[in-house]
Amino acid sequence: MALRFAGDFDTTYAHDMAVIRNRGQWALTIAFLVALFGLPFVASGEILGMINLIGISIVAVQGLNILVGYTGQISLGQAAFMSVGAYTSAVLVKGGVPFWFALPIAGLVAGLVGLLFGLPSLRIKGFYLAMATLAAQFIIPWFFRNVRADLFGGMPGLRVAPPTLGSLVFNSQETMYFPIIGTVVVCTIIAKNIARTRLGRALVAIRDNDLAAEVLGIQQFAYKLRAFFLCAFYAGLAGSLWAHYARAINPEQFSLVQSVWYLGMVIVGGMGSALGPILGTTFVRLLDEFTIQFSPMLSKIFPEAEANMLAALGPIVFGLALMLFLVFEPRGLAHRWELLKAAWRLRPFAH
Amino acid sequence: MNRIIVLIALVVLVASVLMACAPAPTPTPVPPTKAPEPTKAPQPTVAPTKAPEPTKAPEPTKAPEPTKAPEPTKPSLRTKANAGEKITLFHFGDITGPYAGITTPLVGGFTDGVKWLNGKGGIRGAEVTIEWADTAGKLENAISTYNRFREKKPLIIQLYGSAETEALRDRLAEDKIPVMTAGVSAKGSYPPGYVYAVVPIYSDQFGLFIDWLAANWSKVKPAKGQNPDTPTVAIVTWDTSYGLGALTDESKAYAEKKGVKVVAQERFTMGAPDVTTQILAAKKAGANVIYTNTLAHGPAQILKDAVSLGVRDEFLIAGDNWAMDLSMLALASTASEGFYGVLPNLYWDDTTHAGIKEIEAQFKANNRKPAEHSVGYLLAFAFVDAMRAYIEKTIDRVGFDALTGAAVNETMAASGELKVMDGVITLDFGKDKRAPSKARIVQVQKGKFVPVTDWLTAPDLRPK
């Protein structure tokens, strides 16, 4: 992910395969991690709150990127898979299981549910598969609304306790930052490395030409199911983090619109790159944040303006900015970053 | 060499980013006027002089009475604002998104309310300012907005949505920030905390409707309804926290106790263009009453579809307070005639009421458009005055310099009944009470909301 300078040659296969190739990059990585985990000590709660929300979305989008970006399968059910993780974690913690165990279990349960909705991918693809995964977005919320209201709380949902570690309660932006960003870092490293394994290469082969992949001995169905599992596993982790961050969940929170936005974040960030979800989520979330503040800002400048008009302007600006961005950078922010890296790679010998 | 320069540049960049992320230096707060320390009592002279041995001891010298400590001077509370002092009122909610029809005019009402308040001298001389945000019905946006607002230590916040109220209630208690909310689900308002509902909670409203229905069934039953001897209710409502807020275990049990059967709960999505299926299902279940817990366009759709199915005279159709808006009358047109609702506030039609007259005058003075002449504008205007009242009471109690969210919360929790703007809305909070209980049943007659009862008290159906 980091910049690479002219004259930095690979001399061994191990060096060629490494993600972090030299001391400079190691130093940068360590400095970045120190800065990342040191942030709660210097940043305000408002900024940390925004980063926490972005972090939770990054985990979900990173999973979706494995399915959409690497494997070329479409899913419109990511928010529903998140709800599986959120409810699993909430119920487990209510039952006395510590959050730190509930988090991976939530991922696993969501992954298994994802497998179930991945089954149609054997027979269908493209828009047809999108419609099949859409079913998850209707069936799963229905399940949590109507089945075992004593356990899942029905429509009003559940209150969720914040995570604890000994006497430490993770109930503020500062404290929740650590489990959220920790999960983001681990999930991003795993996503980056999945792409470099046999599994990742098989997924990319299926995306590029499923028939050719099959001929080469890649069992399409098995690999597609793995991609669905991983996608939903990540969503489950994100759901668990969301539940303990928001501390109240109900089926309304995991809507189809949110699933569509996750897809949008993958596209804006750039598909098939571990960096894409980070950039895409950050861009969309910050744009959203700007939109929230845009109408009140205008109302200060034009106090006499009609409230309806001001309220409508926020979403219009949001849509317009997104549209312009996609027109001018259709391959996503990660591609722009690659171009920037390529430019630096030649320095100082630009010729 | 170049690498080192680039490395240093990057480290400087990271450091700059970190510095940029650091919280802005907060202005030094004006130190609160401290109460003068009470004068300390002089220590009493201790032991009596001991008599020398063996001579008879003279009477021991009596220790002088310790000088009584003077009563500590009661600090004089500062109840007037210093020059340039400001109080910010915060409000946020889903001003765009599915609830926008009702919620958008809230912005205008709130803005004009604050302007009116400042025209009258603000809050004890402090200028009142507003911070608001449109969360577009997204919970992430609500949380992020709350994170931004809480840094500014609000005295009180106004919320509009049930979902965001439910999600934020624990944080509000931790941060000691009271909110008045228009999203009055039982789960958001109870157990008592920092959330105060501005109208009776939805289950209480339904209970009040049941009381009225049971007592007046023979007079109000629909002309061609089934089971004419027993009021039989179907809830036809949105599939959301708000929509499902009326029918709780407590309200259902209460209805049964009152001899009113609740036979079905039919759900539809917000903005659904057709609810005929739900109405027919209600009919099939034997219902002769339809109750809906939806904003204005919900009942409008039910009323229009009941007319188109030809079953309007088979049902008494009623709704909660947010159903009672001009936009419902506009959308349902003549189909709205005879619709009943629970109304805990006065309405624009109460033209002789002093509070309504004042709001009407401000509405005209600010050149508001007819589309904003809604329940949202009316109530938001009144909310501003309610906030003023609670903040002023708190200032009287603790002084300007100890004015905090926690102090305002203490005031609200002990405030009892408060008639806002002479009773445009009546709030009623207590130690264990977080929502008012009074409302009237009104009916649409010739395009107007006409009260058909006096003020009734809703049963207490808060969750156990």
PDB file of N, CA and C in Angstrom, chain A residues 39-88:
ATOM      1  N   LEU A  39      -4.307   8.058  18.543  1.00  0.00           N
ATOM      2  CA  LEU A  39      -5.286   9.101  18.212  1.00  0.00           C
ATOM      3  C   LEU A  39      -6.280   9.410  19.349  1.00  0.00           C
ATOM      4  N   PRO A  40      -6.824   8.384  20.032  1.00  0.00           N
ATOM      5  CA  PRO A  40      -7.804   8.703  21.090  1.00  0.00           C
ATOM      6  C   PRO A  40      -7.246   9.610  22.176  1.00  0.00           C
ATOM      7  N   PHE A  41      -5.928   9.666  22.303  1.00  0.00           N
ATOM      8  CA  PHE A  41      -5.370  10.498  23.368  1.00  0.00           C
ATOM      9  C   PHE A  41      -5.278  11.971  22.966  1.00  0.00           C
ATOM     10  N   VAL A  42      -5.423  12.234  21.676  1.00  0.00           N
ATOM     11  CA  VAL A  42      -5.319  13.634  21.246  1.00  0.00           C
ATOM     12  C   VAL A  42      -6.580  14.148  20.537  1.00  0.00           C
ATOM     13  N   ALA A  43      -7.368  13.242  19.971  1.00  0.00           N
ATOM     14  CA  ALA A  43      -8.504  13.701  19.148  1.00  0.00           C
ATOM     15  C   ALA A  43      -9.746  13.901  19.997  1.00  0.00           C
ATOM     16  N   SER A  44     -10.641  14.734  19.499  1.00  0.00           N
ATOM     17  CA  SER A  44     -11.891  15.003  20.225  1.00  0.00           C
ATOM     18  C   SER A  44     -12.867  13.841  20.031  1.00  0.00           C
ATOM     19  N   GLY A  45     -13.853  13.783  20.896  1.00  0.00           N
ATOM     20  CA  GLY A  45     -14.871  12.729  20.809  1.00  0.00           C
ATOM     21  C   GLY A  45     -15.618  12.771  19.490  1.00  0.00           C
ATOM     22  N   GLU A  46     -15.809  13.972  18.955  1.00  0.00           N
ATOM     23  CA  GLU A  46     -16.540  14.117  17.689  1.00  0.00           C
ATOM     24  C   GLU A  46     -15.780  13.415  16.562  1.00  0.00           C
ATOM     25  N   ILE A  47     -14.481  13.668  16.509  1.00  0.00           N
ATOM     26  CA  ILE A  47     -13.670  13.048  15.437  1.00  0.00           C
ATOM     27  C   ILE A  47     -13.588  11.539  15.644  1.00  0.00           C
ATOM     28  N   LEU A  48     -13.409  11.128  16.895  1.00  0.00           N
ATOM     29  CA  LEU A  48     -13.340   9.689  17.156  1.00  0.00           C
ATOM     30  C   LEU A  48     -14.661   9.008  16.813  1.00  0.00           C
ATOM     31  N   GLY A  49     -15.761   9.686  17.113  1.00  0.00           N
ATOM     32  CA  GLY A  49     -17.082   9.138  16.784  1.00  0.00           C
ATOM     33  C   GLY A  49     -17.211   8.896  15.293  1.00  0.00           C
ATOM     34  N   MET A  50     -16.730   9.872  14.528  1.00  0.00           N
ATOM     35  CA  MET A  50     -16.805   9.732  13.071  1.00  0.00           C
ATOM     36  C   MET A  50     -15.915   8.571  12.604  1.00  0.00           C
ATOM     37  N   ILE A  51     -14.734   8.478  13.187  1.00  0.00           N
ATOM     38  CA  ILE A  51     -13.823   7.393  12.793  1.00  0.00           C
ATOM     39  C   ILE A  51     -14.422   6.035  13.182  1.00  0.00           C
ATOM     40  N   ASN A  52     -15.062   5.982  14.336  1.00  0.00           N
ATOM     41  CA  ASN A  52     -15.681   4.716  14.757  1.00  0.00           C
ATOM     42  C   ASN A  52     -16.744   4.264  13.754  1.00  0.00           C
ATOM     43  N   LEU A  53     -17.577   5.222  13.337  1.00  0.00           N
ATOM     44  CA  LEU A  53     -18.629   4.868  12.364  1.00  0.00           C
ATOM     45  C   LEU A  53     -18.008   4.430  11.037  1.00  0.00           C
ATOM     46  N   ILE A  54     -16.976   5.152  10.626  1.00  0.00           N
ATOM     47  CA  ILE A  54     -16.297   4.781   9.379  1.00  0.00           C
ATOM     48  C   ILE A  54     -15.684   3.394   9.534  1.00  0.00           C
ATOM     49  N   GLY A  55     -15.069   3.141  10.688  1.00  0.00           N
ATOM     50  CA  GLY A  55     -14.404   1.858  10.931  1.00  0.00           C
ATOM     51  C   GLY A  55     -15.371   0.688  10.817  1.00  0.00           C
ATOM     52  N   ILE A  56     -16.552   0.833  11.426  1.00  0.00           N
ATOM     53  CA  ILE A  56     -17.531  -0.260  11.372  1.00  0.00           C
ATOM     54  C   ILE A  56     -17.943  -0.518   9.922  1.00  0.00           C
ATOM     55  N   SER A  57     -18.157   0.562   9.185  1.00  0.00           N
ATOM     56  CA  SER A  57     -18.544   0.396   7.767  1.00  0.00           C
ATOM     57  C   SER A  57     -17.398  -0.233   6.975  1.00  0.00           C
ATOM     58  N   ILE A  58     -16.161   0.127   7.298  1.00  0.00           N
ATOM     59  CA  ILE A  58     -15.026  -0.436   6.548  1.00  0.00           C
ATOM     60  C   ILE A  58     -15.021  -1.962   6.666  1.00  0.00           C
ATOM     61  N   VAL A  59     -15.287  -2.463   7.872  1.00  0.00           N
ATOM     62  CA  VAL A  59     -15.274  -3.923   8.056  1.00  0.00           C
ATOM     63  C   VAL A  59     -16.333  -4.567   7.151  1.00  0.00           C
ATOM     64  N   ALA A  60     -17.539  -4.003   7.140  1.00  0.00           N
ATOM     65  CA  ALA A  60     -18.614  -4.566   6.305  1.00  0.00           C
ATOM     66  C   ALA A  60     -18.251  -4.462   4.823  1.00  0.00           C
ATOM     67  N   VAL A  61     -17.714  -3.324   4.435  1.00  0.00           N
ATOM     68  CA  VAL A  61     -17.416  -3.095   3.011  1.00  0.00           C
ATOM     69  C   VAL A  61     -16.212  -3.935   2.577  1.00  0.00           C
ATOM     70  N   GLN A  62     -15.281  -4.120   3.478  1.00  0.00           N
ATOM     71  CA  GLN A  62     -14.127  -4.975   3.167  1.00  0.00           C
ATOM     72  C   GLN A  62     -14.611  -6.394   2.816  1.00  0.00           C
ATOM     73  N   GLY A  63     -15.599  -6.887   3.571  1.00  0.00           N
ATOM     74  CA  GLY A  63     -16.168  -8.211   3.288  1.00  0.00           C
ATOM     75  C   GLY A  63     -16.875  -8.231   1.944  1.00  0.00           C
ATOM     76  N   LEU A  64     -17.654  -7.184   1.706  1.00  0.00           N
ATOM     77  CA  LEU A  64     -18.389  -7.112   0.440  1.00  0.00           C
ATOM     78  C   LEU A  64     -17.424  -7.057  -0.740  1.00  0.00           C
ATOM     79  N   ASN A  65     -16.282  -6.402  -0.515  1.00  0.00           N
ATOM     80  CA  ASN A  65     -15.276  -6.284  -1.571  1.00  0.00           C
ATOM     81  C   ASN A  65     -14.712  -7.660  -1.959  1.00  0.00           C
ATOM     82  N   ILE A  66     -14.635  -8.564  -0.980  1.00  0.00           N
ATOM     83  CA  ILE A  66     -14.156  -9.920  -1.302  1.00  0.00           C
ATOM     84  C   ILE A  66     -15.132 -10.582  -2.272  1.00  0.00           C
ATOM     85  N   LEU A  67     -16.411 -10.380  -2.036  1.00  0.00           N
ATOM     86  CA  LEU A  67     -17.422 -11.016  -2.886  1.00  0.00           C
ATOM     87  C   LEU A  67     -17.584 -10.286  -4.225  1.00  0.00           C
ATOM     88  N   VAL A  68     -17.686  -8.960  -4.127  1.00  0.00           N
ATOM     89  CA  VAL A  68     -17.972  -8.191  -5.357  1.00  0.00           C
ATOM     90  C   VAL A  68     -16.682  -7.892  -6.127  1.00  0.00           C
ATOM     91  N   GLY A  69     -15.692  -7.388  -5.393  1.00  0.00           N
ATOM     92  CA  GLY A  69     -14.456  -6.954  -6.047  1.00  0.00           C
ATOM     93  C   GLY A  69     -13.588  -8.092  -6.524  1.00  0.00           C
ATOM     94  N   TYR A  70     -13.388  -9.098  -5.681  1.00  0.00           N
ATOM     95  CA  TYR A  70     -12.493 -10.202  -6.051  1.00  0.00           C
ATOM     96  C   TYR A  70     -13.212 -11.297  -6.836  1.00  0.00           C
ATOM     97  N   THR A  71     -14.469 -11.604  -6.428  1.00  0.00           N
ATOM     98  CA  THR A  71     -15.132 -12.768  -7.011  1.00  0.00           C
ATOM     99  C   THR A  71     -16.125 -12.402  -8.113  1.00  0.00           C
ATOM    100  N   GLY A  72     -16.514 -11.138  -8.172  1.00  0.00           N
ATOM    101  CA  GLY A  72     -17.426 -10.706  -9.223  1.00  0.00           C
ATOM    102  C   GLY A  72     -18.867 -11.112  -8.999  1.00  0.00           C
ATOM    103  N   GLN A  73     -19.223 -11.455  -7.762  1.00  0.00           N
ATOM    104  CA  GLN A  73     -20.620 -11.798  -7.442  1.00  0.00           C
ATOM    105  C   GLN A  73     -21.272 -10.591  -6.773  1.00  0.00           C
ATOM    106  N   ILE A  74     -22.545 -10.401  -7.018  1.00  0.00           N
ATOM    107  CA  ILE A  74     -23.207  -9.231  -6.411  1.00  0.00           C
ATOM    108  C   ILE A  74     -24.057  -9.677  -5.227  1.00  0.00           C
ATOM    109  N   SER A  75     -23.990  -8.885  -4.165  1.00  0.00           N
ATOM    110  CA  SER A  75     -24.872  -9.167  -3.024  1.00  0.00           C
ATOM    111  C   SER A  75     -25.569  -7.885  -2.599  1.00  0.00           C
ATOM    112  N   LEU A  76     -26.855  -7.979  -2.410  1.00  0.00           N
ATOM    113  CA  LEU A  76     -27.616  -6.828  -1.899  1.00  0.00           C
ATOM    114  C   LEU A  76     -28.092  -7.110  -0.474  1.00  0.00           C
ATOM    115  N   GLY A  77     -27.377  -8.009   0.201  1.00  0.00           N
ATOM    116  CA  GLY A  77     -27.853  -8.389   1.532  1.00  0.00           C
ATOM    117  C   GLY A  77     -26.859  -8.120   2.640  1.00  0.00           C
ATOM    118  N   GLN A  78     -25.866  -7.257   2.386  1.00  0.00           N
ATOM    119  CA  GLN A  78     -24.812  -7.075   3.386  1.00  0.00           C
ATOM    120  C   GLN A  78     -25.359  -6.545   4.713  1.00  0.00           C
ATOM    121  N   ALA A  79     -26.312  -5.604   4.638  1.00  0.00           N
ATOM    122  CA  ALA A  79     -26.870  -5.057   5.885  1.00  0.00           C
ATOM    123  C   ALA A  79     -27.626  -6.149   6.651  1.00  0.00           C
ATOM    124  N   ALA A  80     -28.286  -7.030   5.925  1.00  0.00           N
ATOM    125  CA  ALA A  80     -29.016  -8.121   6.591  1.00  0.00           C
ATOM    126  C   ALA A  80     -28.033  -9.060   7.298  1.00  0.00           C
ATOM    127  N   PHE A  81     -26.898  -9.356   6.645  1.00  0.00           N
ATOM    128  CA  PHE A  81     -25.896 -10.210   7.295  1.00  0.00           C
ATOM    129  C   PHE A  81     -25.323  -9.510   8.537  1.00  0.00           C
ATOM    130  N   MET A  82     -25.229  -8.196   8.428  1.00  0.00           N
ATOM    131  CA  MET A  82     -24.779  -7.427   9.608  1.00  0.00           C
ATOM    132  C   MET A  82     -25.753  -7.627  10.758  1.00  0.00           C
ATOM    133  N   SER A  83     -27.042  -7.645  10.417  1.00  0.00           N
ATOM    134  CA  SER A  83     -28.039  -7.801  11.493  1.00  0.00           C
ATOM    135  C   SER A  83     -27.894  -9.149  12.177  1.00  0.00           C
ATOM    136  N   VAL A  84     -27.511 -10.175  11.398  1.00  0.00           N
ATOM    137  CA  VAL A  84     -27.305 -11.500  12.012  1.00  0.00           C
ATOM    138  C   VAL A  84     -26.191 -11.406  13.055  1.00  0.00           C
ATOM    139  N   GLY A  85     -25.096 -10.759  12.674  1.00  0.00           N
ATOM    140  CA  GLY A  85     -23.985 -10.587  13.613  1.00  0.00           C
ATOM    141  C   GLY A  85     -24.391  -9.762  14.818  1.00  0.00           C
ATOM    142  N   ALA A  86     -25.143  -8.696  14.548  1.00  0.00           N
ATOM    143  CA  ALA A  86     -25.541  -7.795  15.640  1.00  0.00           C
ATOM    144  C   ALA A  86     -26.415  -8.527  16.658  1.00  0.00           C
ATOM    145  N   TYR A  87     -27.412  -9.257  16.154  1.00  0.00           N
ATOM    146  CA  TYR A  87     -28.326  -9.965  17.071  1.00  0.00           C
ATOM    147  C   TYR A  87     -27.614 -11.110  17.782  1.00  0.00           C
ATOM    148  N   THR A  88     -26.751 -11.829  17.040  1.00  0.00           N
ATOM    149  CA  THR A  88     -26.038 -12.940  17.676  1.00  0.00           C
ATOM    150  C   THR A  88     -25.213 -12.415  18.842  1.00  0.00           C
TER     151      THR A  88
END
